[in-house]
Coordinates of C-alpha atoms in Angstrom, one line a residue:
M1 CA 79.1 19.8 58.1
P2 CA 82.5 18.1 58.0
R3 CA 83.2 17.3 54.4
P4 CA 82.7 13.7 53.4
A5 CA 85.5 13.6 50.8
G6 CA 87.0 17.0 50.4
A7 CA 85.9 20.0 48.4
A8 CA 87.4 20.8 45.1
A9 CA 89.4 23.9 44.5
C10 CA 88.3 26.7 42.1
G11 CA 89.9 26.4 38.7
G12 CA 89.3 22.8 38.0
A13 CA 90.4 20.6 40.9
V14 CA 88.0 17.8 41.5
R15 CA 86.4 16.8 44.8
S16 CA 87.2 13.2 45.7
G17 CA 84.3 11.1 44.7
G18 CA 82.4 14.2 43.6
A19 CA 82.4 17.0 41.0
P20 CA 84.3 20.1 40.1
R21 CA 83.6 23.0 42.3
C22 CA 82.8 26.7 41.6
G23 CA 80.6 26.1 38.6
A24 CA 82.4 23.4 36.7
T25 CA 80.1 20.9 35.1
R26 CA 79.0 17.9 37.1
T27 CA 79.1 14.5 35.4
S28 CA 76.2 12.2 35.2
A29 CA 78.1 9.7 37.3
S30 CA 78.4 12.1 40.2
P31 CA 75.5 12.1 42.8
F32 CA 74.2 15.6 43.6
A33 CA 74.2 15.2 47.4
S34 CA 76.0 12.8 49.7
P35 CA 73.6 10.0 50.5
P36 CA 72.5 10.3 54.1
P37 CA 70.4 7.2 55.0
F38 CA 72.7 5.2 57.1
K39 CA 74.5 8.0 58.9
T40 CA 71.1 9.6 59.6
A41 CA 69.7 6.3 60.9
S42 CA 72.7 6.0 63.2
Q43 CA 72.2 9.4 64.6
L44 CA 68.5 8.8 65.2
G45 CA 69.2 5.5 67.0
N46 CA 71.6 7.2 69.4
A47 CA 70.0 10.6 69.8
A48 CA 66.3 9.6 70.1
R49 CA 65.8 6.0 71.1
S50 CA 62.5 6.2 72.9
M51 CA 59.3 5.6 70.9
Q52 CA 57.8 8.8 72.2
F53 CA 60.4 10.7 70.1
L54 CA 59.1 9.6 66.8
R55 CA 58.4 13.1 65.7
R56 CA 61.9 14.2 66.7
R57 CA 63.4 11.4 64.7
H58 CA 61.5 12.4 61.6
D59 CA 62.5 16.1 62.0
L60 CA 66.1 15.2 62.6
A61 CA 66.2 12.9 59.5
K62 CA 64.7 15.7 57.3
L63 CA 67.1 18.3 58.7
C64 CA 70.1 16.1 58.2
A65 CA 69.1 15.6 54.6
L66 CA 68.4 19.3 54.1
A67 CA 71.7 20.3 55.7
T68 CA 73.6 17.8 53.5
V69 CA 72.1 19.1 50.3
V70 CA 72.7 22.7 51.2
D71 CA 76.3 21.8 52.2
D72 CA 76.9 20.2 48.9
I73 CA 75.5 23.2 47.0
Y74 CA 78.0 25.4 48.8
D75 CA 80.8 22.9 49.0
T76 CA 80.8 21.6 45.4
Y77 CA 78.1 22.6 43.0
G78 CA 77.5 26.3 43.3
T79 CA 79.5 29.2 41.9
L80 CA 80.4 31.9 44.4
E81 CA 78.0 34.2 42.5
E82 CA 75.2 31.7 42.8
I83 CA 75.9 31.2 46.5
K84 CA 75.7 34.9 47.2
L85 CA 72.5 35.2 45.3
F86 CA 71.0 32.3 47.2
N87 CA 72.0 34.0 50.4
E88 CA 70.2 37.1 49.3
V89 CA 66.9 35.4 48.4
V90 CA 67.0 33.5 51.7
K91 CA 67.3 36.7 53.6
K92 CA 64.3 38.2 51.8
W93 CA 62.2 35.0 52.2
D94 CA 59.7 36.0 49.5
P95 CA 57.4 33.3 48.3
S96 CA 58.0 34.2 44.7
L97 CA 61.2 35.3 42.9
P98 CA 61.7 37.7 40.0
N99 CA 62.4 36.3 36.5
S100 CA 65.9 37.6 36.7
I101 CA 66.8 34.9 39.2
P102 CA 68.4 31.8 37.5
E103 CA 66.2 28.7 37.5
N104 CA 68.6 26.5 39.5
I105 CA 68.5 29.1 42.3
K106 CA 64.7 29.2 42.2
I107 CA 64.5 25.4 42.5
A108 CA 66.9 25.2 45.4
Y109 CA 65.3 28.2 47.2
K110 CA 61.7 26.9 46.9
A111 CA 62.6 23.5 48.2
F112 CA 64.7 25.1 51.1
R113 CA 61.9 27.5 52.0
M114 CA 59.2 24.9 52.0
A115 CA 61.3 22.6 54.3
V116 CA 62.1 25.3 56.8
N117 CA 58.5 26.6 56.8
K118 CA 57.1 23.2 57.4
S119 CA 59.5 22.6 60.3
A120 CA 58.5 26.0 61.8
Q121 CA 54.8 25.0 61.6
A122 CA 55.6 21.9 63.7
T123 CA 57.5 23.8 66.3
K124 CA 54.6 26.3 66.7
K125 CA 52.4 23.5 68.0
T126 CA 54.8 22.7 70.9
Q127 CA 56.2 26.2 71.6
G128 CA 52.9 28.1 71.2
R129 CA 54.5 30.9 69.2
D130 CA 55.9 31.5 65.7
M131 CA 59.5 30.2 65.6
L132 CA 60.0 30.8 61.9
P133 CA 62.0 34.1 62.5
Y134 CA 64.3 32.3 64.9
S135 CA 64.7 29.4 62.5
R136 CA 65.6 31.6 59.6
K137 CA 68.3 33.3 61.7
V138 CA 69.8 29.9 62.5
W139 CA 69.9 28.9 58.9
E140 CA 71.3 32.3 57.8
H141 CA 74.1 31.9 60.4
Y142 CA 74.9 28.5 58.9
L143 CA 74.9 29.8 55.3
K144 CA 77.1 32.8 56.2
A145 CA 79.7 30.4 57.6
L146 CA 79.5 28.1 54.6
T147 CA 79.9 31.2 52.3
K148 CA 83.1 32.3 54.2
E149 CA 84.6 28.9 53.5
V150 CA 83.8 29.2 49.8
E151 CA 85.4 32.6 49.7
W152 CA 88.5 31.3 51.5
L153 CA 88.9 28.6 48.9
A154 CA 88.2 30.9 45.9
N155 CA 90.9 33.3 47.2
G156 CA 93.4 30.6 48.2
Y157 CA 93.3 31.9 51.8
I158 CA 94.3 29.8 54.8
P159 CA 93.1 31.4 58.0
S160 CA 94.6 31.0 61.5
L161 CA 93.4 28.1 63.5
E162 CA 91.5 30.4 65.8
E163 CA 89.7 32.1 62.8
Y164 CA 89.0 28.7 61.2
L165 CA 87.4 27.2 64.4
E166 CA 85.4 30.4 65.0
N167 CA 83.8 29.9 61.6
G168 CA 84.0 26.1 61.7
A169 CA 81.7 25.8 64.7
P170 CA 78.6 27.2 62.8
S171 CA 79.6 25.7 59.5
S172 CA 79.7 22.2 61.0
G173 CA 76.0 22.0 60.6
Y174 CA 75.4 20.9 64.2
R175 CA 73.2 23.8 65.1
V176 CA 70.8 23.5 62.2
T177 CA 70.3 19.8 62.8
M178 CA 69.9 20.1 66.5
L179 CA 67.6 23.1 67.2
Q180 CA 64.5 22.4 65.1
P181 CA 63.8 18.9 66.6
A182 CA 64.5 20.3 70.1
L183 CA 61.7 22.8 69.6
T184 CA 59.2 19.9 68.9
L185 CA 59.9 18.3 72.3
D186 CA 57.4 18.6 75.1
S187 CA 59.3 21.4 76.8
L188 CA 58.8 25.1 76.5
L189 CA 62.0 26.9 75.3
L190 CA 61.6 30.6 76.1
D191 CA 64.1 33.1 74.8
N192 CA 66.1 33.1 78.1
I193 CA 66.3 29.3 78.0
L194 CA 67.4 29.3 74.3
L195 CA 70.3 31.6 75.3
E196 CA 71.5 28.9 77.7
M197 CA 71.2 26.1 75.2
D198 CA 71.6 27.6 71.7
Y199 CA 74.0 30.2 70.2
P200 CA 75.9 32.0 71.6
S201 CA 76.1 29.9 74.8
R202 CA 79.3 28.0 75.6
F203 CA 77.3 24.8 75.6
N204 CA 76.3 25.3 72.0
E205 CA 79.8 26.4 71.0
L206 CA 81.3 23.2 72.5
L207 CA 78.7 21.0 70.8
C208 CA 79.5 22.5 67.4
L209 CA 83.3 22.4 68.0
S210 CA 83.2 18.8 69.0
L211 CA 81.8 17.9 65.5
R212 CA 84.2 20.2 63.7
L213 CA 87.3 18.9 65.4
K214 CA 86.3 15.3 65.2
G215 CA 85.4 15.6 61.6
D216 CA 88.7 17.3 60.7
T217 CA 90.8 14.6 62.3
R218 CA 89.1 12.0 60.1
T219 CA 88.6 13.8 56.8
F220 CA 91.7 16.0 56.3
K221 CA 93.6 13.6 54.1
A222 CA 90.7 13.1 51.6
E223 CA 90.1 16.9 51.6
A224 CA 93.7 17.6 50.8
N225 CA 93.7 15.0 48.0
G226 CA 90.5 16.6 46.6
G227 CA 92.1 20.1 46.5
E228 CA 90.8 21.5 49.8
L229 CA 93.2 24.1 51.1
V230 CA 91.6 24.8 54.5
S231 CA 91.3 22.3 57.4
G232 CA 92.2 22.4 61.0
I233 CA 95.5 20.7 60.1
S234 CA 96.6 23.2 57.5
C235 CA 95.6 26.1 59.7
Y236 CA 97.7 24.8 62.6
I237 CA 100.6 24.3 60.3
K238 CA 100.2 27.9 59.0
D239 CA 100.4 29.1 62.7
H240 CA 103.3 26.8 63.4
P241 CA 105.4 26.6 60.1
R242 CA 107.9 24.2 61.5
S243 CA 105.3 21.7 62.7
S244 CA 104.5 18.4 60.9
E245 CA 101.1 17.0 59.8
E246 CA 101.4 14.5 62.6
E247 CA 102.0 17.2 65.2
A248 CA 99.0 19.2 63.9
L249 CA 96.8 16.1 64.1
D250 CA 98.0 15.4 67.7
Y251 CA 97.2 18.9 68.7
L252 CA 93.7 18.7 67.3
K253 CA 93.0 15.4 69.0
D254 CA 94.2 16.8 72.3
L255 CA 92.1 20.0 71.8
L256 CA 89.1 17.8 71.1
Q257 CA 89.5 15.8 74.3
K258 CA 89.8 19.1 76.3
R259 CA 86.6 20.4 74.6
L260 CA 84.7 17.2 75.2
K261 CA 85.7 17.3 78.9
E262 CA 84.5 20.9 79.1
L263 CA 81.3 19.9 77.2
D264 CA 80.6 17.2 79.9
E265 CA 81.0 19.9 82.6
E266 CA 78.6 22.3 80.8
Y267 CA 76.1 19.5 80.3
L268 CA 76.1 18.7 84.1
K269 CA 75.8 22.3 85.2
P270 CA 72.4 23.1 86.6
N271 CA 70.5 25.7 84.6
N272 CA 67.1 26.5 83.2
V273 CA 67.3 24.2 80.2
P274 CA 64.8 21.3 80.5
T275 CA 66.6 18.0 80.9
I276 CA 64.9 16.5 77.9
S277 CA 66.2 19.4 75.7
K278 CA 69.7 19.2 77.1
D279 CA 69.8 15.5 76.6
H280 CA 68.7 15.9 73.0
A281 CA 71.4 18.4 72.2
Y282 CA 74.1 16.3 74.0
N283 CA 73.1 13.0 72.5
I284 CA 73.2 14.3 68.9
A285 CA 76.8 15.4 69.6
R286 CA 77.6 11.9 70.9
S287 CA 76.1 10.4 67.7
Y288 CA 78.4 12.6 65.6
Q289 CA 81.4 11.4 67.6
L290 CA 80.3 7.9 66.9
L291 CA 80.0 8.7 63.2
Y292 CA 83.7 9.6 63.0
K293 CA 85.0 7.3 65.7
E294 CA 87.2 5.0 63.7
R295 CA 87.3 6.8 60.3
D296 CA 85.2 9.0 58.1
G297 CA 81.9 7.3 58.7
F298 CA 80.1 9.9 56.6
T299 CA 81.9 8.8 53.4
N300 CA 82.0 5.1 54.5
S301 CA 78.4 5.0 55.7
N302 CA 77.4 2.3 53.3
K303 CA 79.7 -0.1 55.3
D304 CA 80.5 1.1 58.7
I305 CA 77.3 2.8 59.7
K306 CA 75.2 0.3 57.9
D307 CA 76.6 -2.5 60.0
L308 CA 76.1 -0.4 63.1
V309 CA 72.4 0.3 62.3
T310 CA 71.9 -3.4 61.5
Q311 CA 73.2 -4.3 64.9
I312 CA 71.1 -1.7 66.7
L313 CA 67.8 -2.1 64.9
L314 CA 67.7 -5.6 63.3
E315 CA 69.9 -8.1 65.1
P316 CA 68.4 -9.7 68.2
V317 CA 70.0 -9.0 71.5
P318 CA 71.6 -12.2 73.0
M319 CA 69.8 -13.3 76.1

C-alpha cells in the first residue's frame, strides 16, 4: 500500500516516524505497524454503508489491518533474507515449520496463515467452493510485488515509470483488501466472472493504479525525506532527466485523472459481474481517493480521518 511516511534505505537511513529498514534494530518508541483504526473506519463508512454489509465491514477491517502489518514487515522491519524466507513458507503453506526457520518468521507466518485461512472459510459459505487456493495466489502476487520494491531499494535501483507502475499496481494493496470481502457478498463469483472483476482485468488494474498514483502524489516528499529512492516522481524524472519535481507531479496528477475517467467507463460497462460486487470494488477505490484527497490521510489519520469518521458516524445530521 502507499507508504505512510516513507521507507528507509538499506545501510542505516531511517524511515520518517518509523524504524531503520533492512534489519536495523527497531527502537521501543517505534510502533511495529502503522495504526489503522481511523483510516479503516473511513473506508468502511464509504465502501459498505448498509447494515446488511456488516460481515463485509468486518472482513475489510481485518484485511486492511493484515495488509498494513505485512506491508510494514516488508517496508521497514524485515531483512531481504527474511522476506524471501517468508515468501517461501507462504508458498508451501505448511501448518508447521522446521526448527531451522527463525522464530520471528514463524510468528509472522502463523498469524498470517491463520488470518487468510479464516477469511477463506467465510468465503466458502457464500461461494459454495473452497476459495483458499485463489486467495493464496492473490496474497502471493502482493508479496511478490512488495519483494521487488525491497530489492530495488537494496540495490539502489530506480525503474522506469512504466516498470514502477506495473509493479506498483499489485503492491498498492488494493487487491488483497478488496477481493476477500467481495467473496462474502450474496453474489456468486465464478471463475469467468472473477476474470472480469479481478486480476488481470483492466477494471482491476485501474482500481489498483488509482490508489498507487493518488498515494504517490501525497507521500513522495515524506518518502524522499525518509530515504526512499523509488516513487512515481523519481521514476518520471529518471525517464525525463531535464524535468523538475513539479513537472513530474503534474504529470502523475494528469495521469491519475485520465485513469479515473477510464475507471468510470469500465465501471459503467455492462458485463457479467454482479452489481453488488462491482459497486463494492468501485467504492473501496473511492474511499482510498478520499483518504489521500487533501494530504497523506494515512499518516495523518489521527486528525483528518478521525474528524471525518466523527462527522459520518457520531454527529447528528442537521434537519
